[in-house]
Amino acid sequence: QQQVKQSPQSLIVQKGGISIINCAYENTAFDYFPWYQQFPGKGPALLIAIRPDVSEKKEGRFTISFNKSAKQFSLHIMDSQPGDSATYFCAASKGGGGSNYKLTFGKGTLLTVNP
Amino acid sequence: DGGITQSPKYLFRKEGQNVTLSCEQNLNHDAMYWYRQDPGQGLRLIYYSQIVNDFQKGDIAEGYSVSREKKESFPLTVTSAQKNPTAFYLCASRAAGIASGNTIYFGEGSWLTVV
């Protein structure tokens, strides 16, 4: 049972273009949706996160769009740069930081930005 | 520097051997996690611990064991019962409590290969 489904598996974008990665979740109890960025051989690092009380959150060139009714959220990378080439993971959690708090991850999207 | 230190970075295991991956954090975080990463599979939770001397199984705990004798340490043992241990292993931590937020921080990972 895959609780967070991520697509596409891989994405190639030209420099300056928009990269869009989508995720869908099943558990309506999820209340925190982060995106992580991972470079080869490194651990993932938090990029941006959103809670379901807002429909969009923007930080620099990175934007999360959230659709609660559709149980979907997406990451948009504007003006994509070669340095953005990495694997991106969406995730979801519930519990607000309680004793059983844990993140469930999507399978990841390998983004390549061509110069 | 504050952070999560995993060691060794690369480890080779012979068939039938147990090996232990070290994870130390100096962030004063209460919660610690072990994830396994395989190509195209995302991050899957092995074990997690919210407090010292307590831990819970994640989604793929079979063939693994952990201990949490100190707040800053959460070693993972990959036993001979784990039939397919070759993977990238990630340790993570989080400050407990709703007020601390939900951010999970990752270490740099350890590569385990069966030879």
Short mmCIF file of N, CA and C in Angstrom, two decimals, chain A residues 3 9 31-32 34 36 38-46 51 87 89 93-108, chain B residues 9 33 35 37 40-45 48 50 56-59 88 90 94-99 101-109 111:
data_model
loop_
_atom_site.label_atom_id
_atom_site.label_comp_id
_atom_site.label_asym_id
_atom_site.label_seq_id
_atom_site.Cartn_x
_atom_site.Cartn_y
_atom_site.Cartn_z
N GLN A 3 1.18 5.01 0.28
CA GLN A 3 0.36 6.09 0.80
C GLN A 3 0.62 7.42 0.12
N GLN A 9 8.72 9.81 -12.50
CA GLN A 9 9.93 9.21 -11.93
C GLN A 9 11.16 10.00 -12.32
N ASP A 31 -1.25 15.96 7.76
CA ASP A 31 -1.41 17.39 7.96
C ASP A 31 -0.13 18.18 7.78
N TYR A 32 0.88 17.56 7.19
CA TYR A 32 2.15 18.24 6.95
C TYR A 32 2.76 17.62 5.72
N PRO A 34 6.05 18.05 3.34
CA PRO A 34 7.33 18.65 2.97
C PRO A 34 7.87 18.09 1.65
N TYR A 36 11.69 17.31 -0.04
CA TYR A 36 13.11 17.20 0.23
C TYR A 36 13.88 17.14 -1.09
N GLN A 38 17.62 15.96 -2.72
CA GLN A 38 18.77 15.11 -2.44
C GLN A 38 19.74 15.11 -3.61
N PHE A 39 21.00 15.45 -3.32
CA PHE A 39 22.06 15.36 -4.31
C PHE A 39 22.75 14.00 -4.18
N PRO A 40 23.36 13.50 -5.27
CA PRO A 40 23.95 12.15 -5.25
C PRO A 40 24.91 11.95 -4.09
N GLY A 41 24.74 10.85 -3.37
CA GLY A 41 25.64 10.50 -2.28
C GLY A 41 25.44 11.30 -1.01
N LYS A 42 24.40 12.12 -0.97
CA LYS A 42 24.13 12.96 0.21
C LYS A 42 22.79 12.61 0.82
N GLY A 43 22.57 13.07 2.05
CA GLY A 43 21.27 12.89 2.65
C GLY A 43 20.29 13.93 2.15
N PRO A 44 18.99 13.63 2.19
CA PRO A 44 17.99 14.61 1.76
C PRO A 44 17.98 15.82 2.68
N ALA A 45 17.63 16.97 2.12
CA ALA A 45 17.53 18.21 2.90
C ALA A 45 16.16 18.83 2.64
N LEU A 46 15.54 19.34 3.69
CA LEU A 46 14.23 19.98 3.55
C LEU A 46 14.32 21.18 2.63
N ARG A 51 1.23 23.18 5.03
CA ARG A 51 0.15 22.57 5.81
C ARG A 51 -1.15 22.76 5.05
N THR A 87 17.48 14.67 -6.94
CA THR A 87 16.28 13.86 -6.73
C THR A 87 15.40 14.57 -5.72
N PHE A 89 11.94 14.44 -3.31
CA PHE A 89 11.00 13.56 -2.65
C PHE A 89 9.88 14.39 -2.02
N SER A 93 2.93 13.56 6.60
CA SER A 93 2.89 13.05 7.96
C SER A 93 1.62 13.51 8.66
N LYS A 94 1.36 12.91 9.79
CA LYS A 94 0.22 13.29 10.61
C LYS A 94 0.66 13.31 12.05
N GLY A 95 -0.09 13.95 12.87
CA GLY A 95 0.19 13.85 14.30
C GLY A 95 0.76 15.09 14.92
N GLY A 96 1.13 16.09 14.15
CA GLY A 96 1.60 17.35 14.71
C GLY A 96 2.79 17.23 15.62
N GLY A 97 3.61 16.25 15.40
CA GLY A 97 4.82 16.14 16.20
C GLY A 97 4.66 15.28 17.44
N GLY A 98 3.62 14.47 17.48
CA GLY A 98 3.37 13.63 18.65
C GLY A 98 4.28 12.43 18.73
N SER A 99 3.94 11.52 19.61
CA SER A 99 4.86 10.43 19.94
C SER A 99 5.08 9.45 18.81
N ASN A 100 4.16 9.36 17.88
CA ASN A 100 4.33 8.43 16.77
C ASN A 100 4.61 9.16 15.47
N TYR A 101 5.19 10.33 15.54
CA TYR A 101 5.41 11.13 14.36
C TYR A 101 6.43 10.49 13.44
N LYS A 102 6.09 10.36 12.16
CA LYS A 102 7.03 9.85 11.16
C LYS A 102 6.58 10.34 9.80
N LEU A 103 7.55 10.42 8.88
CA LEU A 103 7.27 10.85 7.52
C LEU A 103 7.12 9.65 6.61
N THR A 104 6.14 9.73 5.69
CA THR A 104 5.99 8.74 4.63
C THR A 104 6.39 9.42 3.33
N PHE A 105 7.33 8.79 2.61
CA PHE A 105 7.89 9.41 1.42
C PHE A 105 7.33 8.84 0.13
N GLY A 106 7.30 9.69 -0.91
CA GLY A 106 7.09 9.21 -2.26
C GLY A 106 8.37 8.56 -2.76
N LYS A 107 8.32 7.99 -3.97
CA LYS A 107 9.47 7.25 -4.48
C LYS A 107 10.54 8.12 -5.13
N GLY A 108 10.27 9.40 -5.27
CA GLY A 108 11.29 10.30 -5.76
C GLY A 108 11.19 10.60 -7.24
N LYS B 9 31.02 5.63 6.09
CA LYS B 9 30.36 6.05 4.87
C LYS B 9 30.15 4.88 3.93
N TYR B 33 15.57 8.38 13.64
CA TYR B 33 14.98 7.50 12.64
C TYR B 33 16.07 6.83 11.80
N TYR B 35 16.17 5.19 7.90
CA TYR B 35 15.51 4.92 6.62
C TYR B 35 16.47 4.15 5.73
N GLN B 37 17.22 3.45 1.59
CA GLN B 37 16.94 3.98 0.27
C GLN B 37 17.48 3.04 -0.79
N GLY B 40 14.81 3.99 -7.04
CA GLY B 40 13.43 3.92 -7.47
C GLY B 40 12.42 3.54 -6.40
N GLN B 41 12.90 3.38 -5.15
CA GLN B 41 12.00 2.96 -4.07
C GLN B 41 11.74 4.04 -3.04
N GLY B 42 12.37 5.16 -3.17
CA GLY B 42 12.17 6.20 -2.17
C GLY B 42 12.84 5.84 -0.86
N LEU B 43 12.35 6.42 0.22
CA LEU B 43 12.90 6.18 1.55
C LEU B 43 11.88 5.38 2.34
N ARG B 44 12.33 4.25 2.86
CA ARG B 44 11.44 3.40 3.65
C ARG B 44 11.92 3.33 5.08
N LEU B 45 10.98 3.47 6.01
CA LEU B 45 11.31 3.57 7.42
C LEU B 45 11.60 2.20 8.01
N TYR B 48 12.26 3.68 14.39
CA TYR B 48 12.34 5.02 14.91
C TYR B 48 12.22 5.01 16.43
N GLN B 50 11.43 7.71 19.79
CA GLN B 50 11.00 9.03 20.23
C GLN B 50 11.74 9.47 21.49
N GLN B 56 10.34 1.94 18.01
CA GLN B 56 9.23 1.25 17.34
C GLN B 56 9.68 0.76 15.96
N LYS B 57 9.08 -0.32 15.52
CA LYS B 57 9.34 -0.81 14.18
C LYS B 57 8.69 0.10 13.14
N GLY B 58 9.41 0.26 12.03
CA GLY B 58 8.84 0.96 10.90
C GLY B 58 8.22 -0.02 9.93
N ASP B 59 8.26 0.32 8.65
CA ASP B 59 7.61 -0.50 7.64
C ASP B 59 8.41 -1.72 7.20
N PHE B 88 21.47 2.15 0.58
CA PHE B 88 21.96 3.39 1.18
C PHE B 88 21.11 3.62 2.43
N LEU B 90 20.02 5.84 5.75
CA LEU B 90 19.97 7.22 6.21
C LEU B 90 19.44 7.30 7.63
N ARG B 94 14.79 14.55 14.84
CA ARG B 94 13.80 15.64 14.92
C ARG B 94 13.64 16.03 16.38
N ALA B 95 13.47 17.33 16.60
CA ALA B 95 13.16 17.80 17.95
C ALA B 95 11.71 17.47 18.22
N ALA B 96 11.42 16.84 19.34
CA ALA B 96 10.06 16.39 19.64
C ALA B 96 9.18 17.54 20.08
N GLY B 97 7.87 17.35 19.94
CA GLY B 97 6.93 18.35 20.41
C GLY B 97 6.40 19.20 19.27
N ILE B 98 5.14 19.58 19.36
CA ILE B 98 4.50 20.35 18.31
C ILE B 98 5.19 21.71 18.12
N ALA B 99 5.58 22.33 19.21
CA ALA B 99 6.20 23.65 19.12
C ALA B 99 7.53 23.61 18.40
N GLY B 101 8.12 21.99 15.71
CA GLY B 101 7.96 21.83 14.28
C GLY B 101 8.11 20.39 13.86
N ASN B 102 8.01 20.16 12.55
CA ASN B 102 8.00 18.80 12.05
C ASN B 102 9.23 18.45 11.23
N THR B 103 10.21 19.32 11.20
CA THR B 103 11.34 19.10 10.30
C THR B 103 12.18 17.92 10.76
N ILE B 104 12.39 17.01 9.86
CA ILE B 104 13.30 15.88 10.07
C ILE B 104 14.59 16.18 9.33
N TYR B 105 15.71 16.06 10.04
CA TYR B 105 17.03 16.34 9.47
C TYR B 105 17.75 15.02 9.24
N PHE B 106 18.42 14.93 8.09
CA PHE B 106 19.10 13.69 7.72
C PHE B 106 20.61 13.81 7.82
N GLY B 107 21.24 12.66 8.09
CA GLY B 107 22.68 12.55 8.00
C GLY B 107 23.09 12.36 6.55
N GLU B 108 24.40 12.13 6.33
CA GLU B 108 24.93 12.01 4.97
C GLU B 108 24.80 10.60 4.41
N GLY B 109 24.38 9.66 5.23
CA GLY B 109 24.13 8.32 4.73
C GLY B 109 25.32 7.38 4.81
N TRP B 111 26.67 3.70 2.87
CA TRP B 111 26.45 2.71 1.82
C TRP B 111 26.86 1.34 2.36
#
